[in-house]
Amino acid sequence: MTDFAFGALTAISAMGVLFLITCAFGWVKITGFVLNAGIIIESLILMAAIAVFEEVVSRGYILQTLRSGYGTAAAVIINSAIFASLHFSNAGGRSLAALSGIFAAGIVLSYAYITTKRLWLPIGIHFGWNLALGPIFGFRVSGNDLPSLIQLHSNGPTWWLGGKFGPESGLWAIAALILIAIALHRYNASSAAQDSSS
């Protein structure tokens, strides 16, 4: 469960940093808060279920099956393309920006699995990403509107905040993925150092 906790906290932290930057530029304004225990519990359950299901299918089955036949590099690319295509029917999901954002997320999630050989890390990242983006900060998650704790008014540029698909079709997603990838690299290096010293 350490992998899950690290992944979730890393994704939430990355989203938090970008949210503060977005607010500082005046691209979003907080208009209110909805503190509802039912929404919190429902969001936690829903985001956990989505993360577990999608990671078990995408990284747990598809990626591993592809690796056995095509090697790691090809498997990561094909798996990420399949992962992006699964969001094709969502609002705004047909845009190149949306597909590119989800494809890039697929690469980072694949990296998280391959380096640990466990699904807990990508599940944690996926869970934290969705939870922070929608139920906490109030943005669309892959084109879906969700109840959120923070109520927003957004007037930021599409190139950053995306369109109907949400920030995952903007440069926000790429910035978040870079932060997460850096954290993953350091986490893996620290884990390797601990393993070698034990």
XYZ file of C-alpha atoms in Angstrom:
198
model
C 0.000 0.000 0.000
C 3.027 2.308 0.178
C 3.033 2.499 -3.621
C -0.658 3.433 -3.663
C -0.226 6.142 -1.029
C 2.797 7.618 -2.785
C 1.057 7.590 -6.160
C -2.117 9.199 -4.837
C -0.305 11.891 -2.839
C 2.018 12.652 -5.748
C -0.854 13.139 -8.189
C -2.869 15.239 -5.730
C 0.199 17.356 -4.927
C 0.976 17.944 -8.609
C -2.628 18.972 -9.239
C -2.538 21.232 -6.190
C 0.572 23.058 -7.392
C -0.933 23.594 -10.830
C -4.239 24.701 -9.331
C -2.477 27.379 -7.271
C -0.553 28.543 -10.351
C -3.794 28.680 -12.341
C -5.458 30.731 -9.611
C -2.443 33.062 -9.415
C -2.800 33.856 -13.117
C -6.488 34.612 -12.582
C -7.605 31.841 -14.930
C -9.965 30.385 -12.324
C -11.741 31.946 -9.380
C -13.129 30.065 -6.397
C -16.813 30.950 -6.000
C -17.692 28.658 -3.109
C -17.295 25.379 -1.278
C -19.612 22.403 -0.855
C -18.700 20.440 2.260
C -20.892 17.381 1.961
C -19.913 14.072 3.558
C -22.019 12.139 1.061
C -20.210 13.717 -1.888
C -16.834 12.989 -0.304
C -17.594 9.317 0.355
C -19.232 8.820 -3.046
C -16.280 10.469 -4.812
C -13.720 8.343 -2.952
C -15.557 5.128 -3.839
C -16.161 6.111 -7.474
C -12.608 7.319 -8.105
C -11.155 4.208 -6.450
C -13.380 1.902 -8.526
C -12.461 3.658 -11.779
C -8.746 3.612 -10.982
C -8.714 -0.073 -10.029
C -10.784 -1.182 -13.016
C -8.919 0.831 -15.649
C -5.479 -0.063 -14.301
C -6.239 -3.767 -13.962
C -7.475 -3.809 -17.568
C -4.933 -1.419 -19.119
C -1.713 -2.051 -17.192
C -2.560 -5.348 -15.525
C -3.752 -7.224 -18.608
C -3.296 -5.341 -21.900
C 0.206 -3.996 -21.219
C 1.528 -7.309 -19.916
C 0.009 -9.240 -22.816
C 1.529 -6.855 -25.345
C 4.939 -6.967 -23.652
C 5.091 -10.734 -24.009
C 4.600 -10.467 -27.766
C 6.077 -7.133 -28.843
C 8.538 -6.006 -26.174
C 8.321 -3.176 -23.677
C 8.636 -0.086 -25.901
C 6.024 -1.184 -28.440
C 3.743 -2.434 -25.669
C 3.807 0.932 -23.863
C 2.990 2.829 -27.068
C 0.190 0.480 -28.145
C -1.230 0.273 -24.633
C -1.245 4.057 -24.288
C -3.000 4.408 -27.644
C -5.643 1.892 -26.566
C -6.019 3.707 -23.244
C -6.591 6.994 -25.078
C -9.133 5.395 -27.413
C -11.177 4.225 -24.402
C -11.953 7.918 -23.724
C -12.904 8.645 -27.335
C -16.663 8.719 -26.681
C -16.399 11.169 -23.767
C -17.341 14.828 -24.247
C -14.462 16.445 -26.132
C -12.645 13.119 -26.295
C -12.318 13.105 -30.083
C -9.938 16.073 -30.142
C -6.231 15.563 -30.812
C -5.444 17.464 -27.593
C -7.579 15.124 -25.480
C -6.187 11.989 -27.094
C -2.637 13.307 -26.693
C -3.175 14.064 -23.005
C -4.575 10.618 -22.227
C -1.900 8.948 -24.374
C 0.791 10.758 -22.347
C -0.917 9.715 -19.114
C -0.866 6.118 -20.369
C 2.901 6.307 -20.837
C 3.473 7.612 -17.300
C 1.115 5.021 -15.792
C 2.880 2.281 -17.780
C 6.218 3.526 -16.474
C 4.838 3.390 -12.933
C 3.859 -0.253 -13.391
C 6.974 -1.408 -15.260
C 9.399 0.056 -12.723
C 7.660 -1.512 -9.714
C 6.071 -4.601 -11.325
C 3.052 -3.826 -9.149
C -0.281 -2.199 -9.974
C -0.568 -0.260 -6.713
C 1.537 2.680 -7.932
C -0.392 3.366 -11.173
C -3.679 2.772 -9.330
C -2.652 5.377 -6.746
C -1.649 7.907 -9.401
C -4.859 7.319 -11.364
C -6.974 7.639 -8.205
C -5.237 10.806 -7.003
C -5.343 12.394 -10.467
C -9.093 11.907 -10.925
C -9.941 12.767 -7.319
C -7.973 16.018 -7.347
C -9.017 17.149 -10.803
C -12.757 16.660 -10.360
C -14.148 16.068 -6.849
C -11.606 18.365 -5.163
C -10.788 21.166 -7.619
C -13.967 21.133 -9.682
C -12.730 20.564 -13.238
C -14.055 18.122 -15.801
C -12.454 14.688 -15.607
C -12.070 13.225 -19.098
C -15.094 15.231 -20.224
C -17.247 14.304 -17.210
C -18.752 16.818 -14.789
C -18.592 15.568 -11.193
C -19.777 16.977 -7.872
C -16.886 18.866 -6.287
C -15.826 20.431 -3.008
C -14.551 23.601 -4.702
C -16.873 25.595 -6.958
C -15.107 27.464 -9.751
C -15.555 30.119 -12.382
C -13.091 29.478 -15.189
C -12.013 31.991 -17.822
C -8.562 30.616 -18.564
C -7.085 29.817 -21.963
C -8.074 26.600 -23.694
C -4.432 25.752 -24.354
C -3.972 25.421 -20.568
C -7.362 24.346 -19.199
C -8.568 22.399 -22.235
C -12.052 22.472 -23.693
C -15.043 20.212 -23.068
C -12.703 17.400 -22.059
C -11.192 19.468 -19.250
C -7.544 20.119 -18.279
C -6.493 16.694 -19.568
C -6.766 18.205 -23.067
C -4.615 21.205 -22.125
C -0.998 21.808 -21.202
C -2.102 21.417 -17.565
C -2.031 17.634 -18.075
C 1.446 17.648 -19.595
C 2.782 19.818 -16.750
C 1.188 17.484 -14.186
C 2.621 14.405 -15.887
C 6.113 15.923 -15.927
C 5.902 16.602 -12.183
C 4.628 13.075 -11.550
C 7.323 11.502 -13.746
C 10.052 13.383 -11.849
C 8.605 12.188 -8.534
C 8.394 8.614 -9.862
C 12.026 8.676 -10.952
C 13.123 9.808 -7.481
C 10.839 7.278 -5.789
C 12.238 4.422 -7.871
C 15.822 5.559 -7.258
C 15.177 5.701 -3.508
C 13.558 2.247 -3.549
C 16.480 0.788 -5.511
C 18.963 2.291 -3.048
C 17.087 0.791 -0.101
C 16.958 -2.620 -1.789
C 20.702 -2.599 -2.482
C 21.554 -1.631 1.101
C 19.351 -4.296 2.667
